[in-house]
């Protein structure tokens, strides 16, 4: 359970950095508390997308992974971020990613920041 909470907080931090750096990734809310809650909920959705959908997409695109020496990972990460944005809209969360190339750059930022946070934050159950 502790590992789940740590990974969710790392995702929230990484999403927060991407929102802060890229103006086409937006998170709106009436107050800072509501924005923080929305960010945590979006991080949960993002985590579920990465756990449930990403392995299937990676399996289906395995030949492209081999052909591009793994660079297709950037595209897969962007698609997962766009799917998270779409799901957030369906759940009436105020998170939006505008465009594919913003999602590629956002996915790259989220990957790097999430990796760094997972190195720093404690894990273990």
GROMACS .gro file of C-alpha atoms in nm:
model
  125
    1UNK     CA    1   0.000   0.000   0.000
    2UNK     CA    2   0.285   0.237   0.086
    3UNK     CA    3   0.442   0.169  -0.254
    4UNK     CA    4   0.113   0.264  -0.427
    5UNK     CA    5   0.093   0.592  -0.235
    6UNK     CA    6   0.456   0.676  -0.312
    7UNK     CA    7   0.411   0.606  -0.684
    8UNK     CA    8   0.091   0.813  -0.693
    9UNK     CA    9   0.268   1.105  -0.525
   10UNK     CA   10   0.559   1.070  -0.768
   11UNK     CA   11   0.314   1.076  -1.060
   12UNK     CA   12   0.141   1.381  -0.912
   13UNK     CA   13   0.474   1.559  -0.874
   14UNK     CA   14   0.580   1.471  -1.227
   15UNK     CA   15   0.246   1.586  -1.368
   16UNK     CA   16   0.279   1.907  -1.166
   17UNK     CA   17   0.621   1.977  -1.316
   18UNK     CA   18   0.487   1.916  -1.669
   19UNK     CA   19   0.193   2.150  -1.601
   20UNK     CA   20   0.432   2.412  -1.467
   21UNK     CA   21   0.673   2.388  -1.764
   22UNK     CA   22   0.428   2.353  -2.054
   23UNK     CA   23   0.152   2.607  -2.104
   24UNK     CA   24  -0.050   2.367  -2.324
   25UNK     CA   25  -0.095   2.124  -2.034
   26UNK     CA   26  -0.347   2.286  -1.804
   27UNK     CA   27  -0.493   2.218  -1.464
   28UNK     CA   28  -0.757   2.463  -1.347
   29UNK     CA   29  -0.944   2.496  -1.024
   30UNK     CA   30  -1.103   2.749  -0.792
   31UNK     CA   31  -0.847   2.715  -0.516
   32UNK     CA   32  -0.507   2.565  -0.453
   33UNK     CA   33  -0.666   2.286  -0.249
   34UNK     CA   34  -0.901   2.193  -0.531
   35UNK     CA   35  -0.612   2.199  -0.779
   36UNK     CA   36  -0.408   1.971  -0.551
   37UNK     CA   37  -0.698   1.727  -0.519
   38UNK     CA   38  -0.750   1.732  -0.895
   39UNK     CA   39  -0.379   1.669  -0.947
   40UNK     CA   40  -0.390   1.366  -0.714
   41UNK     CA   41  -0.698   1.231  -0.894
   42UNK     CA   42  -0.535   1.283  -1.234
   43UNK     CA   43  -0.223   1.105  -1.103
   44UNK     CA   44  -0.444   0.810  -1.002
   45UNK     CA   45  -0.601   0.802  -1.349
   46UNK     CA   46  -0.255   0.829  -1.507
   47UNK     CA   47  -0.129   0.543  -1.291
   48UNK     CA   48  -0.425   0.323  -1.385
   49UNK     CA   49  -0.374   0.399  -1.754
   50UNK     CA   50  -0.007   0.306  -1.723
   51UNK     CA   51  -0.086  -0.017  -1.537
   52UNK     CA   52  -0.381  -0.136  -1.746
   53UNK     CA   53  -0.341   0.004  -2.099
   54UNK     CA   54   0.031   0.066  -2.149
   55UNK     CA   55   0.143  -0.301  -2.132
   56UNK     CA   56  -0.115  -0.397  -2.396
   57UNK     CA   57  -0.004  -0.114  -2.625
   58UNK     CA   58   0.363  -0.206  -2.574
   59UNK     CA   59   0.290  -0.567  -2.662
   60UNK     CA   60   0.098  -0.471  -2.975
   61UNK     CA   61   0.376  -0.235  -3.087
   62UNK     CA   62   0.664  -0.471  -3.002
   63UNK     CA   63   0.791  -0.483  -3.364
   64UNK     CA   64   0.807  -0.101  -3.365
   65UNK     CA   65   1.000  -0.106  -3.036
   66UNK     CA   66   1.257  -0.334  -3.196
   67UNK     CA   67   1.265  -0.141  -3.524
   68UNK     CA   68   1.306   0.202  -3.358
   69UNK     CA   69   1.534   0.078  -3.080
   70UNK     CA   70   1.280   0.189  -2.822
   71UNK     CA   71   1.216   0.541  -2.947
   72UNK     CA   72   0.851   0.453  -3.001
   73UNK     CA   73   0.829   0.472  -2.621
   74UNK     CA   74   0.801   0.851  -2.658
   75UNK     CA   75   0.493   0.806  -2.875
   76UNK     CA   76   0.340   0.547  -2.639
   77UNK     CA   77   0.396   0.779  -2.340
   78UNK     CA   78   0.235   1.065  -2.533
   79UNK     CA   79  -0.065   0.849  -2.615
   80UNK     CA   80  -0.101   0.749  -2.249
   81UNK     CA   81  -0.094   1.117  -2.150
   82UNK     CA   82  -0.357   1.202  -2.413
   83UNK     CA   83  -0.572   0.912  -2.291
   84UNK     CA   84  -0.537   1.043  -1.936
   85UNK     CA   85  -0.647   1.386  -2.056
   86UNK     CA   86  -0.950   1.236  -2.229
   87UNK     CA   87  -1.043   1.029  -1.923
   88UNK     CA   88  -1.001   1.333  -1.697
   89UNK     CA   89  -1.247   1.517  -1.920
   90UNK     CA   90  -1.492   1.225  -1.892
   91UNK     CA   91  -1.464   1.235  -1.510
   92UNK     CA   92  -1.505   1.614  -1.514
   93UNK     CA   93  -1.152   1.680  -1.387
   94UNK     CA   94  -1.002   2.008  -1.501
   95UNK     CA   95  -0.690   1.863  -1.666
   96UNK     CA   96  -0.620   1.901  -2.038
   97UNK     CA   97  -0.335   1.831  -2.279
   98UNK     CA   98  -0.351   2.031  -2.600
   99UNK     CA   99  -0.205   1.846  -2.898
  100UNK     CA  100   0.014   1.549  -2.975
  101UNK     CA  101   0.352   1.724  -2.967
  102UNK     CA  102   0.274   1.879  -2.631
  103UNK     CA  103   0.190   1.528  -2.511
  104UNK     CA  104   0.525   1.397  -2.644
  105UNK     CA  105   0.718   1.667  -2.458
  106UNK     CA  106   0.496   1.627  -2.150
  107UNK     CA  107   0.546   1.251  -2.154
  108UNK     CA  108   0.922   1.299  -2.169
  109UNK     CA  109   0.915   1.545  -1.878
  110UNK     CA  110   0.688   1.319  -1.674
  111UNK     CA  111   0.910   1.016  -1.738
  112UNK     CA  112   1.227   1.194  -1.627
  113UNK     CA  113   1.074   1.361  -1.320
  114UNK     CA  114   0.888   1.046  -1.217
  115UNK     CA  115   1.207   0.841  -1.243
  116UNK     CA  116   1.397   1.097  -1.033
  117UNK     CA  117   1.122   1.109  -0.769
  118UNK     CA  118   1.102   0.729  -0.750
  119UNK     CA  119   1.478   0.720  -0.690
  120UNK     CA  120   1.454   0.976  -0.409
  121UNK     CA  121   1.128   0.866  -0.243
  122UNK     CA  122   1.127   0.554  -0.027
  123UNK     CA  123   0.961   0.244  -0.158
  124UNK     CA  124   0.870  -0.078   0.007
  125UNK     CA  125   0.564  -0.223   0.170
   0.00000   0.00000   0.00000
